[in-house]
Each structure stands twice: as structure tokens, then as C-alpha cells.
Amino acid sequence: MSIFVTGDVHGIAEYGASRFSSRAWPLGRTLTRDDVIIVAGDFGFIWSGSNTDKYWLDWFESKPWTTCFVDGNHENHHLLTGLPKREWNGGLVHEVRPHVLHLMRGEVFDIAGSTVLAMGGAASHDKQWRREGKTWWPEEMPSESEMSHCRASLDRVGWKVDYVVTHEAPVDLADELCMERNREFYDDSLQAFLGELGGRLDYCTWFFGHYHDDEWRDEKHRLIYQDIVPIEARRPDGFGEATSIYSEQER
């Protein structure tokens, strides 16, 4: 049983889902339902409820592994909250398909002997060009009760997990990434909350998406986008890339 992590898919087959094809990622053919791929937010196939959404969700269900995702800002949060809930590996999920699962905010999962904290959400900086309830939802940002639930989940495990998967980054990293990309920085409540977690939590590696790049930011924080990496990947000596199952040569 193995766990892999990848980044934003955005509900676009050519842009995101194609990375999981047998041609691009032949390792996928060897996996089983016990193997898990976690998308670090902006899965994007819970969007309009269209036949296209349904086609691609069925496509993911047809794969031999189990696909999981934390939510990003580019999800239809109204559709997500309407999905059936169930317990899976010690935490609550929304069941999109039997083997396509939304890891709910603030839940700690025990997967393949590793504990994983999932905390979705992020702020859309382009919402002025989007329509509320159509292409943008206020629920993209976690509520105070969801953040309190996350703290309570961590209380139960003694504030120690093996891995963290989020969409947004903790505040200090978010600030750095925005400056590097000439993007306006908003110190929002979620970034501050993730910064709080980073200061209290004992963990091995923290994976996050949202910033559309693949790199280790330091020895414990991995920005993930198109790479598909084993969750136990470690940063090589110095600042470099982890060994990726889905490499630049395969893109």
C-alpha cells in the first residue's frame, strides 16, 4: 500500500487528468485500490455537475487506485457539501465515487500506517472576475468552526502526524511565494491558521499546491503541482527536486 501526492488538476483533462494516464504514468498500472493518490487541492471535477464532470469522475473511478483530494478554492463547494459523508481510514470524507474521495477539512487519516492531516481551502484572488455561486463560492475559506475542528482532531493525536496535505501554504511561505511571483499578498485567516499549525505540529513533510510549481521550499515543505511523488519523498541535499515518478521528460 503506497501513498502518492500531486497538485492542482483544475478539472481540465488535457491539463490535469492526462498526467494519470498509463502513457504518462505507467506506474499507475501496477497500483491497487489500497494505493492512494492525494491531490493537494483544486481537483476541479466537482464543478457544474455536467456530463463532462461525470465522465471524468467515472474515469478516475475506473483507475486501479483510490483518488483522494483536499479541496482548493476552485471547487464547487455547494456540490461538495451535498455529497454523502462516510468514515474512511479514521476520518470523514465526502464520497464522490466509491474510490474518489474528498478528504474533509481538519480530518486526520491513518493511511498505509501513516497519519495524514488534510486541511483544504484557499482564497481566490481572481474572484472579482467570477460569479458567486457559479464560479466562486465563499465557502472556499474555512470557517472558524472548521479550524476549531482541525485543532480538536490534532488534540486527539497529540499534535503529531506524519504528513500534512493542504492547498494553501502557511503564512510565511505564502508571503515568500507571492513576492517571488509578483502576486499581491493577502495575509488571510487561513494562511495565519496554517502558520499556527506549523508552529505547534510535529510532522515529517507538508505538501501544498495553489502556487503552480514543483519544488522543495525547505527541508519540510514541498510545493506540488504536476509531479506525482511518493509521500515519503525527502528533499535531496541542498535545494533540489525530489525524485519524481512523473518527471519532466514524461510531460
C-alpha atoms as an extended CHARMM CRD file, in Angstrom:
* protein
*
       251  EXT
         1         1  MET       CA              0.0000000000        0.0000000000        0.0000000000  PROA      1               0.0000000000
         2         2  SER       CA              1.5120000000        3.2990000000       -1.1380000000  PROA      2               0.0000000000
         3         3  ILE       CA              0.5650000000        6.9770000000       -0.9890000000  PROA      3               0.0000000000
         4         4  PHE       CA              1.4080000000        9.4920000000       -3.7040000000  PROA      4               0.0000000000
         5         5  VAL       CA              0.7990000000       13.2480000000       -3.7820000000  PROA      5               0.0000000000
         6         6  THR       CA              0.2320000000       15.5390000000       -6.7560000000  PROA      6               0.0000000000
         7         7  GLY       CA             -1.0390000000       19.0650000000       -7.2820000000  PROA      7               0.0000000000
         8         8  ASP       CA             -3.7640000000       21.1170000000       -8.9220000000  PROA      8               0.0000000000
         9         9  VAL       CA             -5.7560000000       19.4010000000      -11.6650000000  PROA      9               0.0000000000
        10        10  HSD       CA             -8.3840000000       22.1390000000      -12.1900000000  PROA      10              0.0000000000
        11        11  GLY       CA            -10.9160000000       19.8390000000      -13.8150000000  PROA      11              0.0000000000
        12        12  ILE       CA             -9.1960000000       20.0670000000      -17.1790000000  PROA      12              0.0000000000
        13        13  ALA       CA             -8.4720000000       16.7120000000      -18.7710000000  PROA      13              0.0000000000
        14        14  GLU       CA             -5.6480000000       17.8180000000      -21.0590000000  PROA      14              0.0000000000
        15        15  TYR       CA             -4.0960000000       19.9250000000      -18.3150000000  PROA      15              0.0000000000
        16        16  GLY       CA             -4.5020000000       17.7150000000      -15.2980000000  PROA      16              0.0000000000
        17        17  ALA       CA             -6.0420000000       14.2870000000      -15.7240000000  PROA      17              0.0000000000
        18        18  SER       CA             -3.6690000000       13.3580000000      -18.5350000000  PROA      18              0.0000000000
        19        19  ARG       CA             -0.8170000000       13.1200000000      -16.0060000000  PROA      19              0.0000000000
        20        20  PHE       CA             -2.5250000000        9.9900000000      -14.6480000000  PROA      20              0.0000000000
        21        21  SER       CA             -2.7630000000        8.2360000000      -17.9970000000  PROA      21              0.0000000000
        22        22  SER       CA             -0.9680000000        4.9220000000      -18.4520000000  PROA      22              0.0000000000
        23        23  ARG       CA              1.2690000000        6.5030000000      -21.0560000000  PROA      23              0.0000000000
        24        24  ALA       CA              2.3520000000        9.4100000000      -18.8550000000  PROA      24              0.0000000000
        25        25  TRP       CA              2.4720000000        7.4520000000      -15.6030000000  PROA      25              0.0000000000
        26        26  PRO       CA              2.9640000000        3.7360000000      -16.2960000000  PROA      26              0.0000000000
        27        27  LEU       CA              3.4740000000        3.0240000000      -12.5860000000  PROA      27              0.0000000000
        28        28  GLY       CA             -0.2440000000        3.6230000000      -12.1570000000  PROA      28              0.0000000000
        29        29  ARG       CA             -0.9970000000        0.3480000000      -13.9290000000  PROA      29              0.0000000000
        30        30  THR       CA              0.6940000000       -1.5450000000      -11.1010000000  PROA      30              0.0000000000
        31        31  LEU       CA             -1.3480000000        0.0250000000       -8.2830000000  PROA      31              0.0000000000
        32        32  THR       CA             -4.3520000000       -1.3820000000       -6.4430000000  PROA      32              0.0000000000
        33        33  ARG       CA             -7.3490000000        0.0590000000       -4.5990000000  PROA      33              0.0000000000
        34        34  ASP       CA             -5.2210000000        0.0390000000       -1.4480000000  PROA      34              0.0000000000
        35        35  ASP       CA             -2.8680000000        2.5690000000       -3.0660000000  PROA      35              0.0000000000
        36        36  VAL       CA             -3.8450000000        6.2260000000       -2.6940000000  PROA      36              0.0000000000
        37        37  ILE       CA             -3.1580000000        9.3420000000       -4.7370000000  PROA      37              0.0000000000
        38        38  ILE       CA             -3.8780000000       12.6210000000       -2.9310000000  PROA      38              0.0000000000
        39        39  VAL       CA             -4.4640000000       15.8000000000       -4.9570000000  PROA      39              0.0000000000
        40        40  ALA       CA             -3.4210000000       18.8820000000       -2.9680000000  PROA      40              0.0000000000
        41        41  GLY       CA             -6.4630000000       20.9650000000       -3.8660000000  PROA      41              0.0000000000
        42        42  ASP       CA             -8.1600000000       22.3750000000       -6.9810000000  PROA      42              0.0000000000
        43        43  PHE       CA             -9.2480000000       18.9330000000       -8.1170000000  PROA      43              0.0000000000
        44        44  GLY       CA            -11.9110000000       20.7960000000      -10.0650000000  PROA      44              0.0000000000
        45        45  PHE       CA            -14.0740000000       17.9330000000      -11.3070000000  PROA      45              0.0000000000
        46        46  ILE       CA            -16.7780000000       18.8340000000       -8.7630000000  PROA      46              0.0000000000
        47        47  TRP       CA            -17.7470000000       21.9330000000      -10.6810000000  PROA      47              0.0000000000
        48        48  SER       CA            -21.0330000000       22.0790000000      -12.5750000000  PROA      48              0.0000000000
        49        49  GLY       CA            -22.4920000000       18.5940000000      -12.3000000000  PROA      49              0.0000000000
        50        50  SER       CA            -22.2580000000       18.3480000000      -16.0820000000  PROA      50              0.0000000000
        51        51  ASN       CA            -21.9070000000       15.1890000000      -18.1120000000  PROA      51              0.0000000000
        52        52  THR       CA            -18.2700000000       16.1420000000      -18.6360000000  PROA      52              0.0000000000
        53        53  ASP       CA            -17.7170000000       16.1930000000      -14.8630000000  PROA      53              0.0000000000
        54        54  LYS       CA            -19.4540000000       12.8240000000      -14.5740000000  PROA      54              0.0000000000
        55        55  TYR       CA            -17.3850000000       11.3370000000      -17.3940000000  PROA      55              0.0000000000
        56        56  TRP       CA            -14.0870000000       12.2780000000      -15.7620000000  PROA      56              0.0000000000
        57        57  LEU       CA            -15.2020000000       11.2380000000      -12.2830000000  PROA      57              0.0000000000
        58        58  ASP       CA            -16.1280000000        7.8500000000      -13.7280000000  PROA      58              0.0000000000
        59        59  TRP       CA            -12.7140000000        7.8220000000      -15.4450000000  PROA      59              0.0000000000
        60        60  PHE       CA            -10.9720000000        8.3110000000      -12.1080000000  PROA      60              0.0000000000
        61        61  GLU       CA            -13.1880000000        5.6260000000      -10.5730000000  PROA      61              0.0000000000
        62        62  SER       CA            -12.0640000000        3.2300000000      -13.3150000000  PROA      62              0.0000000000
        63        63  LYS       CA             -8.4100000000        3.5770000000      -12.3140000000  PROA      63              0.0000000000
        64        64  PRO       CA             -6.9270000000        0.8040000000      -10.1750000000  PROA      64              0.0000000000
        65        65  TRP       CA             -6.0200000000        3.1190000000       -7.2650000000  PROA      65              0.0000000000
        66        66  THR       CA             -8.0740000000        5.2990000000       -4.8860000000  PROA      66              0.0000000000
        67        67  THR       CA             -8.1020000000        9.0230000000       -5.7190000000  PROA      67              0.0000000000
        68        68  CYS       CA             -8.3910000000       11.4530000000       -2.8090000000  PROA      68              0.0000000000
        69        69  PHE       CA             -8.2450000000       15.2350000000       -2.7210000000  PROA      69              0.0000000000
        70        70  VAL       CA             -8.3180000000       18.1220000000       -0.3240000000  PROA      70              0.0000000000
        71        71  ASP       CA            -10.4440000000       20.9740000000       -1.5900000000  PROA      71              0.0000000000
        72        72  GLY       CA             -8.9330000000       24.0990000000       -3.0690000000  PROA      72              0.0000000000
        73        73  ASN       CA            -10.5370000000       27.3990000000       -3.9470000000  PROA      73              0.0000000000
        74        74  HSD       CA            -11.5350000000       26.2250000000       -7.4190000000  PROA      74              0.0000000000
        75        75  GLU       CA            -14.1770000000       23.6910000000       -6.3970000000  PROA      75              0.0000000000
        76        76  ASN       CA            -17.9610000000       23.9310000000       -6.3030000000  PROA      76              0.0000000000
        77        77  HSD       CA            -18.2790000000       23.9460000000       -2.5380000000  PROA      77              0.0000000000
        78        78  HSD       CA            -22.0640000000       23.7620000000       -2.6460000000  PROA      78              0.0000000000
        79        79  LEU       CA            -21.9000000000       20.4980000000       -4.5920000000  PROA      79              0.0000000000
        80        80  LEU       CA            -19.1750000000       19.1700000000       -2.3010000000  PROA      80              0.0000000000
        81        81  THR       CA            -21.1960000000       19.7280000000        0.8620000000  PROA      81              0.0000000000
        82        82  GLY       CA            -24.1560000000       17.9180000000       -0.6990000000  PROA      82              0.0000000000
        83        83  LEU       CA            -22.2250000000       14.6930000000       -1.2060000000  PROA      83              0.0000000000
        84        84  PRO       CA            -22.7130000000       11.7480000000        1.1660000000  PROA      84              0.0000000000
        85        85  LYS       CA            -20.3060000000       11.5210000000        4.0980000000  PROA      85              0.0000000000
        86        86  ARG       CA            -18.6630000000        8.3870000000        5.4040000000  PROA      86              0.0000000000
        87        87  GLU       CA            -15.7380000000        7.3430000000        7.5490000000  PROA      87              0.0000000000
        88        88  TRP       CA            -12.6070000000        6.2410000000        5.7440000000  PROA      88              0.0000000000
        89        89  ASN       CA             -9.3330000000        5.2920000000        7.3970000000  PROA      89              0.0000000000
        90        90  GLY       CA            -10.2250000000        7.0700000000       10.6080000000  PROA      90              0.0000000000
        91        91  GLY       CA            -11.5010000000       10.3550000000        9.1600000000  PROA      91              0.0000000000
        92        92  LEU       CA            -14.5680000000       11.7490000000        7.4190000000  PROA      92              0.0000000000
        93        93  VAL       CA            -14.7670000000       12.0020000000        3.6370000000  PROA      93              0.0000000000
        94        94  HSD       CA            -17.2930000000       13.0730000000        1.0440000000  PROA      94              0.0000000000
        95        95  GLU       CA            -17.8350000000       10.1580000000       -1.3150000000  PROA      95              0.0000000000
        96        96  VAL       CA            -17.7480000000       11.3670000000       -4.9070000000  PROA      96              0.0000000000
        97        97  ARG       CA            -17.3990000000        7.8270000000       -6.1940000000  PROA      97              0.0000000000
        98        98  PRO       CA            -16.5990000000        4.7150000000       -4.1190000000  PROA      98              0.0000000000
        99        99  HSD       CA            -12.8920000000        5.2810000000       -4.8440000000  PROA      99              0.0000000000
       100       100  VAL       CA            -12.9030000000        9.0560000000       -5.4480000000  PROA      100             0.0000000000
       101       101  LEU       CA            -12.9820000000       10.7720000000       -2.0610000000  PROA      101             0.0000000000
       102       102  HSD       CA            -12.8700000000       14.3240000000       -0.7390000000  PROA      102             0.0000000000
       103       103  LEU       CA            -10.7750000000       14.4490000000        2.4470000000  PROA      103             0.0000000000
       104       104  MET       CA            -12.7690000000       16.7660000000        4.6560000000  PROA      104             0.0000000000
       105       105  ARG       CA            -11.1970000000       19.7330000000        6.4010000000  PROA      105             0.0000000000
       106       106  GLY       CA             -9.3800000000       19.1330000000        9.6530000000  PROA      106             0.0000000000
       107       107  GLU       CA             -9.5340000000       15.3370000000        9.4910000000  PROA      107             0.0000000000
       108       108  VAL       CA             -6.6090000000       13.0570000000       10.3680000000  PROA      108             0.0000000000
       109       109  PHE       CA             -6.4050000000        9.8300000000        8.3710000000  PROA      109             0.0000000000
       110       110  ASP       CA             -4.4090000000        6.6730000000        9.0050000000  PROA      110             0.0000000000
       111       111  ILE       CA             -3.3640000000        5.5120000000        5.5400000000  PROA      111             0.0000000000
       112       112  ALA       CA             -0.8960000000        2.7000000000        4.9820000000  PROA      112             0.0000000000
       113       113  GLY       CA              0.3710000000        3.1130000000        8.5330000000  PROA      113             0.0000000000
       114       114  SER       CA              0.9790000000        6.8660000000        8.1080000000  PROA      114             0.0000000000
       115       115  THR       CA             -1.0710000000        9.6380000000        9.6810000000  PROA      115             0.0000000000
       116       116  VAL       CA             -2.1060000000       12.4160000000        7.2940000000  PROA      116             0.0000000000
       117       117  LEU       CA             -3.7340000000       15.7200000000        8.2390000000  PROA      117             0.0000000000
       118       118  ALA       CA             -5.9630000000       17.1400000000        5.4810000000  PROA      118             0.0000000000
       119       119  MET       CA             -6.9260000000       20.8170000000        5.5100000000  PROA      119             0.0000000000
       120       120  GLY       CA             -8.4090000000       22.2330000000        2.3350000000  PROA      120             0.0000000000
       121       121  GLY       CA             -9.3690000000       25.7560000000        1.3490000000  PROA      121             0.0000000000
       122       122  ALA       CA             -7.7550000000       28.8930000000       -0.0450000000  PROA      122             0.0000000000
       123       123  ALA       CA             -8.7730000000       32.3850000000       -1.1180000000  PROA      123             0.0000000000
       124       124  SER       CA             -9.4220000000       33.1240000000       -4.7950000000  PROA      124             0.0000000000
       125       125  HSD       CA             -7.5510000000       36.2790000000       -5.7640000000  PROA      125             0.0000000000
       126       126  ASP       CA             -9.4830000000       36.4730000000       -9.0400000000  PROA      126             0.0000000000
       127       127  LYS       CA            -12.9830000000       36.3850000000       -7.5660000000  PROA      127             0.0000000000
       128       128  GLN       CA            -13.7730000000       39.8740000000       -8.8570000000  PROA      128             0.0000000000
       129       129  TRP       CA            -13.9460000000       38.2610000000      -12.3090000000  PROA      129             0.0000000000
       130       130  ARG       CA            -16.0300000000       35.3200000000      -11.1270000000  PROA      130             0.0000000000
       131       131  ARG       CA            -19.7140000000       34.8840000000      -10.3120000000  PROA      131             0.0000000000
       132       132  GLU       CA            -20.6770000000       33.9460000000       -6.7830000000  PROA      132             0.0000000000
       133       133  GLY       CA            -22.4460000000       30.5970000000       -6.7600000000  PROA      133             0.0000000000
       134       134  LYS       CA            -21.3610000000       29.8640000000      -10.3290000000  PROA      134             0.0000000000
       135       135  THR       CA            -17.5690000000       30.0800000000      -10.4860000000  PROA      135             0.0000000000
       136       136  TRP       CA            -16.7380000000       31.2190000000       -6.9480000000  PROA      136             0.0000000000
       137       137  TRP       CA            -18.0430000000       30.2420000000       -3.5190000000  PROA      137             0.0000000000
       138       138  PRO       CA            -17.4540000000       31.9920000000       -0.1720000000  PROA      138             0.0000000000
       139       139  GLU       CA            -17.0710000000       28.5530000000        1.4290000000  PROA      139             0.0000000000
       140       140  GLU       CA            -13.6680000000       28.2640000000       -0.2510000000  PROA      140             0.0000000000
       141       141  MET       CA            -12.3150000000       29.6930000000        3.0100000000  PROA      141             0.0000000000
       142       142  PRO       CA            -12.5620000000       27.5080000000        6.1190000000  PROA      142             0.0000000000
       143       143  SER       CA            -14.8460000000       28.7420000000        8.8450000000  PROA      143             0.0000000000
       144       144  GLU       CA            -13.8160000000       29.2760000000       12.4570000000  PROA      144             0.0000000000
       145       145  SER       CA            -15.6570000000       26.0830000000       13.3660000000  PROA      145             0.0000000000
       146       146  GLU       CA            -13.7000000000       24.1060000000       10.7610000000  PROA      146             0.0000000000
       147       147  MET       CA            -10.4270000000       25.4570000000       12.0940000000  PROA      147             0.0000000000
       148       148  SER       CA            -11.5360000000       24.5990000000       15.6370000000  PROA      148             0.0000000000
       149       149  HSD       CA            -12.4000000000       21.1050000000       14.4330000000  PROA      149             0.0000000000
       150       150  CYS       CA             -8.8920000000       20.7760000000       12.9960000000  PROA      150             0.0000000000
       151       151  ARG       CA             -7.3630000000       21.7630000000       16.3480000000  PROA      151             0.0000000000
       152       152  ALA       CA             -9.5940000000       19.2190000000       18.1040000000  PROA      152             0.0000000000
       153       153  SER       CA             -8.5060000000       16.4910000000       15.6840000000  PROA      153             0.0000000000
       154       154  LEU       CA             -4.8780000000       17.3220000000       16.4220000000  PROA      154             0.0000000000
       155       155  ASP       CA             -5.5740000000       17.3380000000       20.1580000000  PROA      155             0.0000000000
       156       156  ARG       CA             -6.6960000000       13.7170000000       19.7960000000  PROA      156             0.0000000000
       157       157  VAL       CA             -3.4060000000       12.6810000000       18.1750000000  PROA      157             0.0000000000
       158       158  GLY       CA             -1.1790000000       14.7460000000       20.4410000000  PROA      158             0.0000000000
       159       159  TRP       CA             -0.3280000000       17.2970000000       17.7410000000  PROA      159             0.0000000000
       160       160  LYS       CA              1.8050000000       14.7740000000       15.8890000000  PROA      160             0.0000000000
       161       161  VAL       CA              1.2100000000       13.4390000000       12.3630000000  PROA      161             0.0000000000
       162       162  ASP       CA              3.4670000000       12.0370000000        9.6880000000  PROA      162             0.0000000000
       163       163  TYR       CA              2.2900000000       14.2550000000        6.8260000000  PROA      163             0.0000000000
       164       164  VAL       CA              0.2040000000       17.3490000000        6.1510000000  PROA      164             0.0000000000
       165       165  VAL       CA             -1.6240000000       17.9860000000        2.8570000000  PROA      165             0.0000000000
       166       166  THR       CA             -3.1910000000       21.4030000000        2.2480000000  PROA      166             0.0000000000
       167       167  HSD       CA             -3.9560000000       23.6240000000       -0.7150000000  PROA      167             0.0000000000
       168       168  GLU       CA             -2.7600000000       26.9160000000        0.7820000000  PROA      168             0.0000000000
       169       169  ALA       CA              0.6570000000       27.4360000000        2.3670000000  PROA      169             0.0000000000
       170       170  PRO       CA              1.4740000000       28.6440000000        5.8840000000  PROA      170             0.0000000000
       171       171  VAL       CA              1.7090000000       32.4230000000        6.0870000000  PROA      171             0.0000000000
       172       172  ASP       CA              5.4950000000       32.8570000000        5.8680000000  PROA      172             0.0000000000
       173       173  LEU       CA              5.7730000000       30.6100000000        2.8160000000  PROA      173             0.0000000000
       174       174  ALA       CA              2.7170000000       32.2100000000        1.2110000000  PROA      174             0.0000000000
       175       175  ASP       CA              4.3340000000       35.6290000000        1.6450000000  PROA      175             0.0000000000
       176       176  GLU       CA              7.5760000000       34.4510000000        0.0130000000  PROA      176             0.0000000000
       177       177  LEU       CA              5.7840000000       32.7880000000       -2.8980000000  PROA      177             0.0000000000
       178       178  CYS       CA              3.6540000000       35.8370000000       -3.6220000000  PROA      178             0.0000000000
       179       179  MET       CA              6.7110000000       38.1130000000       -3.6240000000  PROA      179             0.0000000000
       180       180  GLU       CA              8.5770000000       35.7980000000       -5.9950000000  PROA      180             0.0000000000
       181       181  ARG       CA              5.6250000000       35.7320000000       -8.3710000000  PROA      181             0.0000000000
       182       182  ASN       CA              4.8340000000       39.4550000000       -8.1460000000  PROA      182             0.0000000000
       183       183  ARG       CA              1.4480000000       38.4930000000       -6.8140000000  PROA      183             0.0000000000
       184       184  GLU       CA             -0.3440000000       40.7150000000       -4.3210000000  PROA      184             0.0000000000
       185       185  PHE       CA             -0.0910000000       39.1570000000       -0.8630000000  PROA      185             0.0000000000
       186       186  TYR       CA             -3.1040000000       38.8390000000        1.3890000000  PROA      186             0.0000000000
       187       187  ASP       CA             -2.3870000000       37.7230000000        4.9490000000  PROA      187             0.0000000000
       188       188  ASP       CA             -5.6900000000       35.9220000000        5.3660000000  PROA      188             0.0000000000
       189       189  SER       CA             -7.1310000000       33.8860000000        8.2180000000  PROA      189             0.0000000000
       190       190  LEU       CA             -6.3120000000       30.5300000000        6.6380000000  PROA      190             0.0000000000
       191       191  GLN       CA             -2.6590000000       31.3600000000        5.9980000000  PROA      191             0.0000000000
       192       192  ALA       CA             -2.3720000000       32.5740000000        9.5870000000  PROA      192             0.0000000000
       193       193  PHE       CA             -4.0740000000       29.4250000000       10.8650000000  PROA      193             0.0000000000
       194       194  LEU       CA             -1.7160000000       27.1930000000        8.8590000000  PROA      194             0.0000000000
       195       195  GLY       CA              1.1780000000       29.1950000000       10.2640000000  PROA      195             0.0000000000
       196       196  GLU       CA             -0.1640000000       28.4690000000       13.7370000000  PROA      196             0.0000000000
       197       197  LEU       CA             -0.2930000000       24.7540000000       12.9350000000  PROA      197             0.0000000000
       198       198  GLY       CA              3.2410000000       24.8480000000       11.5780000000  PROA      198             0.0000000000
       199       199  GLY       CA              4.4800000000       26.2740000000       14.8480000000  PROA      199             0.0000000000
       200       200  ARG       CA              2.7820000000       23.6690000000       17.0300000000  PROA      200             0.0000000000
       201       201  LEU       CA              2.6230000000       20.4960000000       14.9560000000  PROA      201             0.0000000000
       202       202  ASP       CA              5.1870000000       17.6970000000       14.8620000000  PROA      202             0.0000000000
       203       203  TYR       CA              5.3060000000       16.3600000000       11.2730000000  PROA      203             0.0000000000
       204       204  CYS       CA              7.7320000000       14.9870000000        8.6790000000  PROA      204             0.0000000000
       205       205  THR       CA              6.6200000000       16.6820000000        5.4510000000  PROA      205             0.0000000000
       206       206  TRP       CA              3.9840000000       19.2490000000        4.4690000000  PROA      206             0.0000000000
       207       207  PHE       CA              2.6700000000       19.1810000000        0.8840000000  PROA      207             0.0000000000
       208       208  PHE       CA              0.6990000000       22.0900000000       -0.5790000000  PROA      208             0.0000000000
       209       209  GLY       CA             -0.4700000000       23.2290000000       -4.0220000000  PROA      209             0.0000000000
       210       210  HSD       CA             -2.0460000000       26.5130000000       -5.1720000000  PROA      210             0.0000000000
       211       211  TYR       CA              1.1700000000       28.1580000000       -6.4490000000  PROA      211             0.0000000000
       212       212  HSD       CA              1.6410000000       26.0610000000       -9.6090000000  PROA      212             0.0000000000
       213       213  ASP       CA              5.2120000000       24.9100000000       -9.2430000000  PROA      213             0.0000000000
       214       214  ASP       CA              7.1620000000       21.8280000000       -8.2020000000  PROA      214             0.0000000000
       215       215  GLU       CA              9.8970000000       22.4470000000       -5.6730000000  PROA      215             0.0000000000
       216       216  TRP       CA             11.0480000000       21.9420000000       -2.1290000000  PROA      216             0.0000000000
       217       217  ARG       CA             10.7270000000       25.2400000000       -0.3090000000  PROA      217             0.0000000000
       218       218  ASP       CA             12.7950000000       23.9340000000        2.6050000000  PROA      218             0.0000000000
       219       219  GLU       CA             13.5390000000       20.5660000000        4.1620000000  PROA      219             0.0000000000
       220       220  LYS       CA              9.9310000000       20.0240000000        5.2870000000  PROA      220             0.0000000000
       221       221  HSD       CA              7.6970000000       21.8750000000        2.8070000000  PROA      221             0.0000000000
       222       222  ARG       CA              7.0520000000       20.5820000000       -0.7130000000  PROA      222             0.0000000000
       223       223  LEU       CA              5.1750000000       22.7370000000       -3.2150000000  PROA      223             0.0000000000
       224       224  ILE       CA              3.4870000000       20.2400000000       -5.5290000000  PROA      224             0.0000000000
       225       225  TYR       CA              1.9240000000       20.7710000000       -8.9470000000  PROA      225             0.0000000000
       226       226  GLN       CA              2.3610000000       18.3750000000      -11.8640000000  PROA      226             0.0000000000
       227       227  ASP       CA              4.7690000000       15.9630000000      -10.2260000000  PROA      227             0.0000000000
       228       228  ILE       CA              3.4400000000       12.7530000000       -8.7050000000  PROA      228             0.0000000000
       229       229  VAL       CA              5.6840000000       11.8920000000       -5.7570000000  PROA      229             0.0000000000
       230       230  PRO       CA              5.6560000000        9.2660000000       -3.0310000000  PROA      230             0.0000000000
       231       231  ILE       CA              4.5000000000       10.8690000000        0.1940000000  PROA      231             0.0000000000
       232       232  GLU       CA              7.6790000000        9.6960000000        1.9160000000  PROA      232             0.0000000000
       233       233  ALA       CA              9.8560000000       11.6450000000       -0.5710000000  PROA      233             0.0000000000
       234       234  ARG       CA             12.6080000000       13.6440000000        1.0470000000  PROA      234             0.0000000000
       235       235  ARG       CA             14.3960000000       16.7210000000       -0.2210000000  PROA      235             0.0000000000
       236       236  PRO       CA             17.8660000000       15.9060000000       -1.5470000000  PROA      236             0.0000000000
       237       237  ASP       CA             20.8690000000       17.6480000000       -0.0400000000  PROA      237             0.0000000000
       238       238  GLY       CA             20.6960000000       21.3250000000       -0.9030000000  PROA      238             0.0000000000
       239       239  PHE       CA             17.7320000000       22.8540000000       -2.6930000000  PROA      239             0.0000000000
       240       240  GLY       CA             16.6560000000       20.4940000000       -5.4280000000  PROA      240             0.0000000000
       241       241  GLU       CA             13.8070000000       18.3810000000       -6.6100000000  PROA      241             0.0000000000
       242       242  ALA       CA             12.6130000000       15.1760000000       -5.1070000000  PROA      242             0.0000000000
       243       243  THR       CA             12.8690000000       12.1570000000       -7.3280000000  PROA      243             0.0000000000
       244       244  SER       CA              9.5330000000       12.2910000000       -9.1440000000  PROA      244             0.0000000000
       245       245  ILE       CA              7.6130000000        9.3730000000      -10.5350000000  PROA      245             0.0000000000
       246       246  TYR       CA              6.2300000000       11.7840000000      -13.1200000000  PROA      246             0.0000000000
       247       247  SER       CA              9.2830000000       13.5550000000      -14.4800000000  PROA      247             0.0000000000
       248       248  GLU       CA              9.9290000000       16.4940000000      -16.7480000000  PROA      248             0.0000000000
       249       249  GLN       CA             10.8750000000       14.0940000000      -19.5330000000  PROA      249             0.0000000000
       250       250  GLU       CA              7.4550000000       12.4660000000      -19.3520000000  PROA      250             0.0000000000
       251       251  ARG       CA              5.4710000000       15.7150000000      -19.6280000000  PROA      251             0.0000000000
